[in-house]
Short mmCIF file of C-alpha atoms in Angstrom, two decimals:
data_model
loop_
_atom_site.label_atom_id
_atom_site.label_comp_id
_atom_site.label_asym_id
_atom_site.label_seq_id
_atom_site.Cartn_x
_atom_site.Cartn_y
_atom_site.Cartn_z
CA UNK A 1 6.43 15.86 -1.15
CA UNK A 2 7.20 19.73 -0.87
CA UNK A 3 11.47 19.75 -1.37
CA UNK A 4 12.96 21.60 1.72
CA UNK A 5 15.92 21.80 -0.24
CA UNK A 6 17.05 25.50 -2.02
CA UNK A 7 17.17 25.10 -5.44
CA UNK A 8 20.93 25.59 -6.69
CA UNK A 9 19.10 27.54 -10.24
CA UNK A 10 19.08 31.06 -9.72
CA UNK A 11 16.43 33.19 -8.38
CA UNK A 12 15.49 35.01 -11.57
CA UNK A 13 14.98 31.47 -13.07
CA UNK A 14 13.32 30.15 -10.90
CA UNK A 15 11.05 32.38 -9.67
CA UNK A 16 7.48 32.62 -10.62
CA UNK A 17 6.92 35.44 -13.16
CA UNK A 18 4.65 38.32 -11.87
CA UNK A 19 1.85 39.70 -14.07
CA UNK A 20 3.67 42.49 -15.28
CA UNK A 21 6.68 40.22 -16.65
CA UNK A 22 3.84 38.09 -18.42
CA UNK A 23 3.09 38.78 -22.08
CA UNK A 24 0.00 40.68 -22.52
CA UNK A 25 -2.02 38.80 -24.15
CA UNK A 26 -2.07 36.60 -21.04
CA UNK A 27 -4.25 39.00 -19.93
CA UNK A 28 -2.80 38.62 -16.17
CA UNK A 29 -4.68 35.56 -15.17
CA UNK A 30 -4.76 34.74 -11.22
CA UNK A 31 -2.02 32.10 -10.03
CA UNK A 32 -4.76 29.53 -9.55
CA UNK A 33 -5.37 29.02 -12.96
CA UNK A 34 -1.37 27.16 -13.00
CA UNK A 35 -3.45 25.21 -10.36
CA UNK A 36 -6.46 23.90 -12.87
CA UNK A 37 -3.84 23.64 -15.48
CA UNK A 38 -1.79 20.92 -14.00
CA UNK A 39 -4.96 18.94 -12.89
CA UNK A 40 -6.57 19.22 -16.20
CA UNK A 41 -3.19 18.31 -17.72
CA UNK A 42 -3.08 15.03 -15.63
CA UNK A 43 -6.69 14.36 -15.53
CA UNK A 44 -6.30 14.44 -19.75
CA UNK A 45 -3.47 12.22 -19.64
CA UNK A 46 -4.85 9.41 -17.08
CA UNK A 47 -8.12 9.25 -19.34
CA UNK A 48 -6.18 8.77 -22.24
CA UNK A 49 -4.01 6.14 -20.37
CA UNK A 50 -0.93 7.27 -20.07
CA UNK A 51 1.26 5.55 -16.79
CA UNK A 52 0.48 7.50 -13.87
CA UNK A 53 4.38 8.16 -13.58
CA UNK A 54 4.57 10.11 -17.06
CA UNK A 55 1.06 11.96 -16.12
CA UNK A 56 2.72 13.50 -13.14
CA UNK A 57 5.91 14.30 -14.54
CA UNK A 58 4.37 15.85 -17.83
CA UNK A 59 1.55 17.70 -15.43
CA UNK A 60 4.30 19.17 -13.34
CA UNK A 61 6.45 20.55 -16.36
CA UNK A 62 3.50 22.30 -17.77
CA UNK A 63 2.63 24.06 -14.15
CA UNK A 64 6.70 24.88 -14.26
CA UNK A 65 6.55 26.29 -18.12
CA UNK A 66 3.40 28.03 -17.08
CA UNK A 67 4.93 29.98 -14.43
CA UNK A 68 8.33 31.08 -16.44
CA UNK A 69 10.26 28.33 -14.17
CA UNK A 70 13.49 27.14 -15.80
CA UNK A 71 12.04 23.36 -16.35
CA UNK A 72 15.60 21.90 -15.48
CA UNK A 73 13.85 22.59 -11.55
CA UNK A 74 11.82 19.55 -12.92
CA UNK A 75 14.40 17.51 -12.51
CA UNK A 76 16.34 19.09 -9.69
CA UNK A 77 12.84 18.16 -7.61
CA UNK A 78 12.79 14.64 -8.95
CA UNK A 79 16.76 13.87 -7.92
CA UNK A 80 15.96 15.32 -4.78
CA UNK A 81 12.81 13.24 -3.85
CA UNK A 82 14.60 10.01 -5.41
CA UNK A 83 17.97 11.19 -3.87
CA UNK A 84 16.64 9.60 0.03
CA UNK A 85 18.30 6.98 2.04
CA UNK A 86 15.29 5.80 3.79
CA UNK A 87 13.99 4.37 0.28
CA UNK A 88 16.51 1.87 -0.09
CA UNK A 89 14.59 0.03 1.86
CA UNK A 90 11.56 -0.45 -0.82
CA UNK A 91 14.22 -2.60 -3.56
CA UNK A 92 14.68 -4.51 -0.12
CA UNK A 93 11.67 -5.39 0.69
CA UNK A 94 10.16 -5.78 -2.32
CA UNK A 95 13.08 -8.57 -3.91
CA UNK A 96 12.32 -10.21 -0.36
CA UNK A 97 8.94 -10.48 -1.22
CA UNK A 98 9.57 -12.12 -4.98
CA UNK A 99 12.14 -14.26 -3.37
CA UNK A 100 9.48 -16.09 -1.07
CA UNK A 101 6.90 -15.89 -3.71
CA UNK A 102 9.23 -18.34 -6.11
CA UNK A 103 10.97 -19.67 -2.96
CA UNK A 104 8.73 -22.10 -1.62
CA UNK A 105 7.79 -19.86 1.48
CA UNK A 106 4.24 -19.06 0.33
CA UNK A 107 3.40 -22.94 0.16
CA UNK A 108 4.95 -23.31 3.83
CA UNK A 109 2.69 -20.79 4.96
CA UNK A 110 -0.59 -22.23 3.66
CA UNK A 111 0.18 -25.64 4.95
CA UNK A 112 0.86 -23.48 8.43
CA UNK A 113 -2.53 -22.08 7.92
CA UNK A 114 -4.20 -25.02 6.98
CA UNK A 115 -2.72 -26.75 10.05
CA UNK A 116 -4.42 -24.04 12.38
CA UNK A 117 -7.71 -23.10 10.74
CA UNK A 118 -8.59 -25.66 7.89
CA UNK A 119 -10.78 -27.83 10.17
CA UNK A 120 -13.40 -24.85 10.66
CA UNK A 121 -16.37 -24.92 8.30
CA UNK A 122 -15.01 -23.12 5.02
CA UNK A 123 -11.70 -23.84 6.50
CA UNK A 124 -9.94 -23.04 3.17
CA UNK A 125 -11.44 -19.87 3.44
CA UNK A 126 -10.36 -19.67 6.86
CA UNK A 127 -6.95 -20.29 5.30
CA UNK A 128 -6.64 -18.22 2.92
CA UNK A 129 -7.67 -15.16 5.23
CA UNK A 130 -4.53 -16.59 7.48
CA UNK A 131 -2.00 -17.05 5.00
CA UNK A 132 -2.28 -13.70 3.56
CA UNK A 133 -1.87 -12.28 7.24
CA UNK A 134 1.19 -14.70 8.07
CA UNK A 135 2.97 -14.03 3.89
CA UNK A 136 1.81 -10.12 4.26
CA UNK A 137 3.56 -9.46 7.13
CA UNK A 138 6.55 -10.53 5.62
CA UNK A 139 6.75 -9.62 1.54
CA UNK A 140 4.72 -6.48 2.47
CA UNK A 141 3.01 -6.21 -1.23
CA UNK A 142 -0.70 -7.02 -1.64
CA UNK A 143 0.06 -8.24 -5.43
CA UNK A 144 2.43 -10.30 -4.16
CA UNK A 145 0.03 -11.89 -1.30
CA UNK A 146 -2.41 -12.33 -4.47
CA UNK A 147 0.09 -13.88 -6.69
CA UNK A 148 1.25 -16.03 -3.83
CA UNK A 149 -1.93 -17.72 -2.07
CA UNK A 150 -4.37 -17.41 -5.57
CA UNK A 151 -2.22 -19.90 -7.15
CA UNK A 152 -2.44 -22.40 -4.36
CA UNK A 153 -5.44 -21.58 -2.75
CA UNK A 154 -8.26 -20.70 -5.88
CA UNK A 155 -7.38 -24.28 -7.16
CA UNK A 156 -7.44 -25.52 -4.31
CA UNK A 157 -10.92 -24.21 -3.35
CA UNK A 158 -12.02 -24.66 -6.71
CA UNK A 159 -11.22 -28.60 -6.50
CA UNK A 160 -13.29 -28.90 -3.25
CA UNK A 161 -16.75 -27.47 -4.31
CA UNK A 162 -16.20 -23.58 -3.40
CA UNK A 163 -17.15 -20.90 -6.44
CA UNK A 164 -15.03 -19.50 -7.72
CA UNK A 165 -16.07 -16.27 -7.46
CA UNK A 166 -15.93 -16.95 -3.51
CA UNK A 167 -12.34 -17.68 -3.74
CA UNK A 168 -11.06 -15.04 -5.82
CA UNK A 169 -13.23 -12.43 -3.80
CA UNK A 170 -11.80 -13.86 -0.67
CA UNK A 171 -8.65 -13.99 -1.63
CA UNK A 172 -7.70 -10.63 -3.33
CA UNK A 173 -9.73 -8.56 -0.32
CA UNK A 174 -7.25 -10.16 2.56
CA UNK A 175 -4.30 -9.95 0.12
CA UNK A 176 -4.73 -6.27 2.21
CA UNK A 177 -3.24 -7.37 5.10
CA UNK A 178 0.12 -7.25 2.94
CA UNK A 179 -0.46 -3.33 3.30
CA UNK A 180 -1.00 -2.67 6.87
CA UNK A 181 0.88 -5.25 8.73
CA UNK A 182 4.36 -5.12 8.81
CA UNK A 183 6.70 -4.54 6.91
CA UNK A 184 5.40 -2.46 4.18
CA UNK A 185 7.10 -0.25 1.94
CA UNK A 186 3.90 1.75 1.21
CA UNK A 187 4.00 3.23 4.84
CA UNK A 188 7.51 3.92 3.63
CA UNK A 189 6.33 6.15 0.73
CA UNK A 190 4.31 7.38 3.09
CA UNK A 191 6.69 8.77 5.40
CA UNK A 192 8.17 10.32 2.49
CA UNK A 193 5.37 12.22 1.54
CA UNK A 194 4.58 13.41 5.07
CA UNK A 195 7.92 15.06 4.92
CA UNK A 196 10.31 12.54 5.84
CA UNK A 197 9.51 13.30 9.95
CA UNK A 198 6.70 10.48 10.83
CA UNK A 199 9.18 7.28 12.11
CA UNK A 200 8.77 4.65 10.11
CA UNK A 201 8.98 2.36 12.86
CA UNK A 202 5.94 3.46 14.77
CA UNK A 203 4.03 3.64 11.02
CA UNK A 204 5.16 -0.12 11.06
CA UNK A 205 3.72 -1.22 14.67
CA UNK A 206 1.33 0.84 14.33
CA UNK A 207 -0.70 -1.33 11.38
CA UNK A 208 -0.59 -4.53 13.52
CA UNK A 209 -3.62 -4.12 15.39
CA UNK A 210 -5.77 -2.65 12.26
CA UNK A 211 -4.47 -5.36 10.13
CA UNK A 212 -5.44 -7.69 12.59
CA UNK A 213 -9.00 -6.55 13.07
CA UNK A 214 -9.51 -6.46 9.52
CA UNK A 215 -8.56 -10.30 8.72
CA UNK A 216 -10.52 -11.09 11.70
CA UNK A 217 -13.47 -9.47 10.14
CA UNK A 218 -13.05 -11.15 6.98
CA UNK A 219 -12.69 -13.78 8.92
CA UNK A 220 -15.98 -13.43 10.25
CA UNK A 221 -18.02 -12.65 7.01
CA UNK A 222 -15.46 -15.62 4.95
CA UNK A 223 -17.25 -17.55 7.66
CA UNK A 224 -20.52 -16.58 7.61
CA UNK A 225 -20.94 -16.66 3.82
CA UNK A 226 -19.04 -20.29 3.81
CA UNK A 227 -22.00 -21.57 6.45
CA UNK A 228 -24.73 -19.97 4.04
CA UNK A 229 -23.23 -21.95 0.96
CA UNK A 230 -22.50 -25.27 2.67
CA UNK A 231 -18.88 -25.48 2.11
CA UNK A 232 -17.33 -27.96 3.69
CA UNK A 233 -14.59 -28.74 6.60
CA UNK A 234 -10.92 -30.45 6.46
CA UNK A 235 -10.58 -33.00 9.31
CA UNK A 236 -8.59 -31.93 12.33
CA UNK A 237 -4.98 -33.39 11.76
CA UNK A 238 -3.54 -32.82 15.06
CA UNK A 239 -1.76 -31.01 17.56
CA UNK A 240 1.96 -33.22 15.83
CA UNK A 241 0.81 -32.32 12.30
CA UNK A 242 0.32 -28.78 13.62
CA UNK A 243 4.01 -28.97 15.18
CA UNK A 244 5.60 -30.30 12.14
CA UNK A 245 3.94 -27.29 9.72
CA UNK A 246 5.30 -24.82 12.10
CA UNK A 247 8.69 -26.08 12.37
CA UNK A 248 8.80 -26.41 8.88
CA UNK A 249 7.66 -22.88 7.93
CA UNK A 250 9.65 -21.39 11.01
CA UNK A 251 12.37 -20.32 8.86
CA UNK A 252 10.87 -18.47 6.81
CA UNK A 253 8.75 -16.67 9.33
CA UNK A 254 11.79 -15.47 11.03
CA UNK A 255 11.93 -13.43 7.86
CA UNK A 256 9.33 -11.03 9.75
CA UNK A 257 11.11 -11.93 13.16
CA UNK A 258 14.63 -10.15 11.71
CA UNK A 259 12.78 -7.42 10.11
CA UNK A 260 10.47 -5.91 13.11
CA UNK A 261 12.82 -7.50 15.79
CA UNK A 262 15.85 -5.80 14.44
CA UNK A 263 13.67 -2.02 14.29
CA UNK A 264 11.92 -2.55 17.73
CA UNK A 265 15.22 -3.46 19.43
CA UNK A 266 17.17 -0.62 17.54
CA UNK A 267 19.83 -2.89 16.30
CA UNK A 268 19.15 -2.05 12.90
CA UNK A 269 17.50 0.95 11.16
CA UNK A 270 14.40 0.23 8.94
CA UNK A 271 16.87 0.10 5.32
CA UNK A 272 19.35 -1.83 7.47
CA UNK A 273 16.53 -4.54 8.57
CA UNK A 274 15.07 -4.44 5.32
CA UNK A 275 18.52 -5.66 3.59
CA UNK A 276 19.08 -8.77 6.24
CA UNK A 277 15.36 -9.49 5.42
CA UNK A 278 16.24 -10.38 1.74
CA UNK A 279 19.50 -12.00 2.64
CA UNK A 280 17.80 -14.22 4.72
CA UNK A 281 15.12 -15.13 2.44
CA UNK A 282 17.70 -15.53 -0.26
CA UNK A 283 19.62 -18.07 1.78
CA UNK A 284 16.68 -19.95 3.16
CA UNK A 285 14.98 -20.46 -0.38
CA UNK A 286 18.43 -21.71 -1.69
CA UNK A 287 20.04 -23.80 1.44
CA UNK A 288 17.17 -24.91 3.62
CA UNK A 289 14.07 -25.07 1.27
CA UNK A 290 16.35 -25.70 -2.12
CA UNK A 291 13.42 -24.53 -3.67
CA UNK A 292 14.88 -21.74 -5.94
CA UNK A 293 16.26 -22.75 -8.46
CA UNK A 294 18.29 -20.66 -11.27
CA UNK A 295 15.24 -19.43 -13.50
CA UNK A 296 13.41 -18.86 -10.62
CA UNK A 297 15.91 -16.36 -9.15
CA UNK A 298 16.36 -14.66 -12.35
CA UNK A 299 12.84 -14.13 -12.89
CA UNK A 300 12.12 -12.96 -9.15
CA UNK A 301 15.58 -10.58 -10.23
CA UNK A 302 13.26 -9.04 -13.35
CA UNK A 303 10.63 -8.40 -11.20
CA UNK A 304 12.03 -6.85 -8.48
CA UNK A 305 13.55 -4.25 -10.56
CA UNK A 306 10.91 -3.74 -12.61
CA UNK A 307 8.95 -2.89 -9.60
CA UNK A 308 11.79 -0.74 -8.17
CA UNK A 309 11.88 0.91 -11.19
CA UNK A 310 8.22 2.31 -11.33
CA UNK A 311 8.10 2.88 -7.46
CA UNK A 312 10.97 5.24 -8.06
CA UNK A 313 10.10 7.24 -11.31
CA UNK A 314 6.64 7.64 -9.04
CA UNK A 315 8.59 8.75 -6.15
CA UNK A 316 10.51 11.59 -8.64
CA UNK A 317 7.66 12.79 -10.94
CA UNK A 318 5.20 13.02 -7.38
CA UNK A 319 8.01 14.85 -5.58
CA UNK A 320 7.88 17.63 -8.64
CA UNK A 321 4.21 17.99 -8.57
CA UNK A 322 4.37 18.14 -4.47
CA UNK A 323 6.21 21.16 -5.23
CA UNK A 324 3.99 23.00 -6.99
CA UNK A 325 0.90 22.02 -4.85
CA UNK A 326 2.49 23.64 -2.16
CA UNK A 327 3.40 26.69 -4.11
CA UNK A 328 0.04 27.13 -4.68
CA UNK A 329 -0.95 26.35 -0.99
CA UNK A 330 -3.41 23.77 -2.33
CA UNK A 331 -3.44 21.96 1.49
CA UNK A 332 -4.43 25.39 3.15
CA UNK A 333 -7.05 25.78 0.31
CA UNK A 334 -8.34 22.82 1.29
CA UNK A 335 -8.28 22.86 4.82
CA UNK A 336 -10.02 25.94 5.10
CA UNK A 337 -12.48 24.62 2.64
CA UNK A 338 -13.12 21.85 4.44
CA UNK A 339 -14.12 23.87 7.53
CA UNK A 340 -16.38 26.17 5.97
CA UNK A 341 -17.88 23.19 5.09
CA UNK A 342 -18.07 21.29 8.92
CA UNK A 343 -15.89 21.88 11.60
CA UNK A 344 -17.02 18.79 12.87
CA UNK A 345 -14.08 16.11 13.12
CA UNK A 346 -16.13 13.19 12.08
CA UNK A 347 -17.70 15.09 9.27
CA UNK A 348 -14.54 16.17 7.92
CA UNK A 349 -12.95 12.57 8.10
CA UNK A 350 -15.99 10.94 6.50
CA UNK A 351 -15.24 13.31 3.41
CA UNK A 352 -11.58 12.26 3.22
CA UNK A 353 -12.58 8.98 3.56
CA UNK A 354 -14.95 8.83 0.74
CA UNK A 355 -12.16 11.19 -1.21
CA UNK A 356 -9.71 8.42 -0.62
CA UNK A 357 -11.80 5.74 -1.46
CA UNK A 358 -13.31 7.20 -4.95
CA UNK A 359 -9.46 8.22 -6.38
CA UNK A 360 -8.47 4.26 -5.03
CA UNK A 361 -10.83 3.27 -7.96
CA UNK A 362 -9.20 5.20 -10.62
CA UNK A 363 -5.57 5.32 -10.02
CA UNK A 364 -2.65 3.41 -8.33
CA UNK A 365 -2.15 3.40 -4.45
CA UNK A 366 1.89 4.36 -4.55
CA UNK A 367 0.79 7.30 -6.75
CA UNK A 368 -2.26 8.70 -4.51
CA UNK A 369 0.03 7.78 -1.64
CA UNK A 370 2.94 10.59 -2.76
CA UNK A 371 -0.38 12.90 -4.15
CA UNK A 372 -3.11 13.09 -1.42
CA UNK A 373 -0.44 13.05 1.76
CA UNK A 374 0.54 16.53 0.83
CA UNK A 375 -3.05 17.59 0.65
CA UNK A 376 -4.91 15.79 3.08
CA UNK A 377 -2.57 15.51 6.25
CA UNK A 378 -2.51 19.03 6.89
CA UNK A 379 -6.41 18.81 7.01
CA UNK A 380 -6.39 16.06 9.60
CA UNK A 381 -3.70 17.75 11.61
CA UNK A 382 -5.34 21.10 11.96
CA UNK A 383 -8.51 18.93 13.03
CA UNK A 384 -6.13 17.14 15.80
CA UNK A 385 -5.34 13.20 14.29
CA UNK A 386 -2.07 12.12 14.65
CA UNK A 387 -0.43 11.27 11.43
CA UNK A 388 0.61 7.60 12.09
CA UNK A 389 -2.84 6.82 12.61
CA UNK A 390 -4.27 8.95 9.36
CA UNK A 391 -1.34 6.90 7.90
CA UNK A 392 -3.21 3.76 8.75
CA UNK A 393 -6.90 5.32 7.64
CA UNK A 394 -4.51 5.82 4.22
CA UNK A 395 -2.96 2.45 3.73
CA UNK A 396 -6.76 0.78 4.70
CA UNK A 397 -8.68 3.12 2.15
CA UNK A 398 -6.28 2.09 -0.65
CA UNK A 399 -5.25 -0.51 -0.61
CA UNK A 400 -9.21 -1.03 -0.92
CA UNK A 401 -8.84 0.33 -3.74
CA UNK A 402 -6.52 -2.28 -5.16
CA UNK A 403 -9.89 -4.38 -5.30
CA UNK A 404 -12.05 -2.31 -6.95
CA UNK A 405 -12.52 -1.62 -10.37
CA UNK A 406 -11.53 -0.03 -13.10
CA UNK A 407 -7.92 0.07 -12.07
CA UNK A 408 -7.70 -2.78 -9.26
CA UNK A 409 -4.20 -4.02 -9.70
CA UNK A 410 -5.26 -6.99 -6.77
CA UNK A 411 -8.65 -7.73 -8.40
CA UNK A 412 -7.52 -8.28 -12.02
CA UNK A 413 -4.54 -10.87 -10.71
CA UNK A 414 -6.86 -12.55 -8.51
CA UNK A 415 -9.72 -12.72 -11.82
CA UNK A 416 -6.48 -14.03 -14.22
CA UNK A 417 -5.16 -16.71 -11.48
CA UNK A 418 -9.27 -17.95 -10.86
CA UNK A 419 -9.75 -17.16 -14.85
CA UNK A 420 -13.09 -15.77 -13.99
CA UNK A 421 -14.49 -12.50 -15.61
CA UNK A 422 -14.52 -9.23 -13.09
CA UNK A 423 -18.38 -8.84 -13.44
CA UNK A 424 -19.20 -12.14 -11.76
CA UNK A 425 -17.38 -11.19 -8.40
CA UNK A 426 -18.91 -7.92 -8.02
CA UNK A 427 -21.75 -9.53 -5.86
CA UNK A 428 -19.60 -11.98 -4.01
CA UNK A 429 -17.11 -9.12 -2.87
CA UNK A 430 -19.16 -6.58 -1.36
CA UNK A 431 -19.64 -8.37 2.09
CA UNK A 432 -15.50 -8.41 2.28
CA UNK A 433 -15.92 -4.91 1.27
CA UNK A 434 -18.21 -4.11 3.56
CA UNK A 435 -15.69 -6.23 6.29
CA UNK A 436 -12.76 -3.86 5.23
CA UNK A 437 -15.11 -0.38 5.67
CA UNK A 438 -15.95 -1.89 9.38
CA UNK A 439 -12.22 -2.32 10.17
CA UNK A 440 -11.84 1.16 8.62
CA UNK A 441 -14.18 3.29 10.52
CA UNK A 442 -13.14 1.61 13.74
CA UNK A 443 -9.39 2.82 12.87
CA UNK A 444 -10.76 6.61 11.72
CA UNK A 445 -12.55 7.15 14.99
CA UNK A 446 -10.90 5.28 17.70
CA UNK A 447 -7.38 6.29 17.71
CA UNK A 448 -6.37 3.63 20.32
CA UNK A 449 -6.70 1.01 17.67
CA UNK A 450 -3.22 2.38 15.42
CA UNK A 451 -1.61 4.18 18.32
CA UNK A 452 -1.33 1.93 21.00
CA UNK A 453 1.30 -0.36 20.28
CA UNK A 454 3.91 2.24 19.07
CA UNK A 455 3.18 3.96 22.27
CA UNK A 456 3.54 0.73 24.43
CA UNK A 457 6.61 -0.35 22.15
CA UNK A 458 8.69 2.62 21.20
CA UNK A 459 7.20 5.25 23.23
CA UNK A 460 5.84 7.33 20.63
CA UNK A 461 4.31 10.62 21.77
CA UNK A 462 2.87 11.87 18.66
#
């Protein structure tokens, strides 16, 4: 994200050095070429596999060096991207999310699931699709949703007669839902990157309805492909076992009750509903579950900063390379690219959705968040989408890229929980695939879909 902030270094330092200050052997080359040198700087680095984190930040520095920039600016741009309130929110939600995960809350909410859907043919399908709507709309993370329902669920399925290669498909492609339906800290980053002026509130309602329609559709094709197989059905318990589950796992749904109650009603901020979030978690894992016990904390502890950790130095090194995208007006390059090519709306958003879903394949989603949001939002702005719904068209196309390979953080848990080798899914996934893409066109084109709700809710005129 472009700073707004002045840079406290002095304008001789930190301006970029004209041709004629240039050494001559430089020969004068045009300011694009600092353009092609940070992306063949990265590019370089990502093959050779360096963290994405450390490819940014070394990328940028060059592009600084490059143009005579005193590289402690580096750094200034990296404070200032890490130095914003609204991010405290992301250690929130994220220890949250590790807290259920070890808590016992993830087990509540399959039995919830199971309860409501497991008598349908496939039913544990049918549950799986459900828990990772009920447990992603309240850790937020798709590798958590993964971690959570694959190690009950694939086992599970697995034990009853389903493949294997069913279950892990099925599971890592709704693990999604952890992405676009509330809360998620990637609409957070995304926020961020946009500039810090799309509310994060209306990003949050906003990915209700999309989420929705795309478990539903996975529903549908979980369903389909379970009938085509022959899997079979759980017996219907009853409407009292259904009432027990839900009391039971009431407590920790109100995790998600606190969170988007206490934004929608405007009693807390997003950071401030984030932090009650994990208390509450915390105290209903350790006084009304008592299912946390001491290692469990500690190692929910690691992770969470870990996490934190890499979501941050992301956050920095991104905020640095921002900067010099802007500098060398890389969105109006490619806006006005774009339109040579088609001024046709649906032209242009077919090419940012294929864009989007390519670079998913190849490189992490908080990382192409803080990259592409720069460069592609002006582009769908000049072409007339609001950005909470591009937002959503973002999140979606990602976070299908968390299942793909080579770099599918979602697909290689889900293939290490079912111990199954990535090749064998490949043709099992692509009708959940092709379930996602359906939900995904239907939130490019109708705007409706992403912007009702915030409109209804919080009277959002954007």
């Amino acid at each position: 994200m472009p700073s707004s902030r002045c840079c406290t270094t002095s304008t001789a330092t930190t301006r970029p050095r004209s041709a004629a200050s240039r050494p001559p052997s430089w020969s004068s080359p045009p300011v694009e070429f600092g353009l092609i040198l940070i992306f063949v700087v990265f590019g370089v680095l990502v093959m050779a596999g360096v963290p994405v984190a450390f490819c940014l930040g070394i990328a940028a520095a060059a592009g600084f060096i490059y143009e005579g920039l005193n590289p402690a600016v580096v750094f200034q741009q990296m404070a200032s991207g890490m130095s914003i309130f609204a991010l405290l929110a992301i250690p929130f939600f994220i220890f949250a999310g590790e807290i259920m995960l070890h808590g016992g809350i993830a087990r509540r909410l399959v039995a919830l699931a199971s309860a409501c859907v497991g008598w349908m043919r496939g039913g544990l399908g049918m549950v799986d699709v459900s828990t990772s709507m009920l447990f992603g709309g309240i850790s937020g993370s798709a590798v958590a949703d993964t971690s959570a329902t694959g190690t009950i669920l694939i086992p599970a399925m697995k034990a009853k007669g389903y493949g294997v290669d069913y279950a892990v498909s099925l599971t890592v492609t709704s693990s999604i839902a952890g992405i676009l339906i509330p809360p998620s800290h990637n609409m957070i980053l995304y926020s961020l990157a946009a500039g810090g002026g799309i509310s994060v509130s209306a990003l949050f309602i906003a990915g209700i309805v999309p989420g929705l329609v795309m478990c539903l559709s996975l529903g549908v094709a979980a369903y389909v492909m379970a009938v085509k197989r022959g899997y079979p059905a759980d017996a219907w318990r009853g409407f009292r076992h259904l009432g027990w589950t839900f009391v039971d796992a009431l407590p920790g749904l109100m995790t998600a009750v606190i969170i988007l109650g206490g934004v929608l009603s405007g009693i807390f901020t997003v950071t401030e509903s984030a932090a009650f979030g994990a208390i509450w978690a915390l105290l209903v894992t350790l006084l009304v579950y008592r299912a946390l016990s001491w290692a469990d904390f500690v190692i929910a502890v690691r992770a969470s900063v870990r996490t934190t950790s890499v979501v941050f130095l992301l956050v920095g090194t991104a905020t640095a390379f921002a900067w010099l995208l802007a500098m060398y007006r890389l969105p109006d390059i490619l806006t006005e690219g774009m339109l040579a090519i088609s001024s046709n709306p649906i032209v242009i958003l077919l090419m940012i959705n294929v864009c989007l879903l390519l670079l998913g394949c190849v490189m992490d989603m908080a990382a192409l968040i803080l990259i592409t949001t720069p460069i592609f939002l002006p582009v769908v702005v000049a072409i007339g989408m609001d950005p909470v719904q591009f937002g959503m068209v973002m999140m979606m196309n990602l976070g299908l890229g968390l299942t793909t390979p080579p770099v599918g953080a979602v697909l290689f848990v889900g293939c290490a929980i079912g111990q199954i080798p990535m090749e064998q899914i490949m043709r099992t996934i692509i009708p959940f695939w092709g379930a996602i893409l359906f939900a995904l066109m239907l939130t490019t084109y109708w705007p409706a879909m992403s912007l009702t709700l915030p409109r209804l809710l919080l009277g959002y005129g954007g």
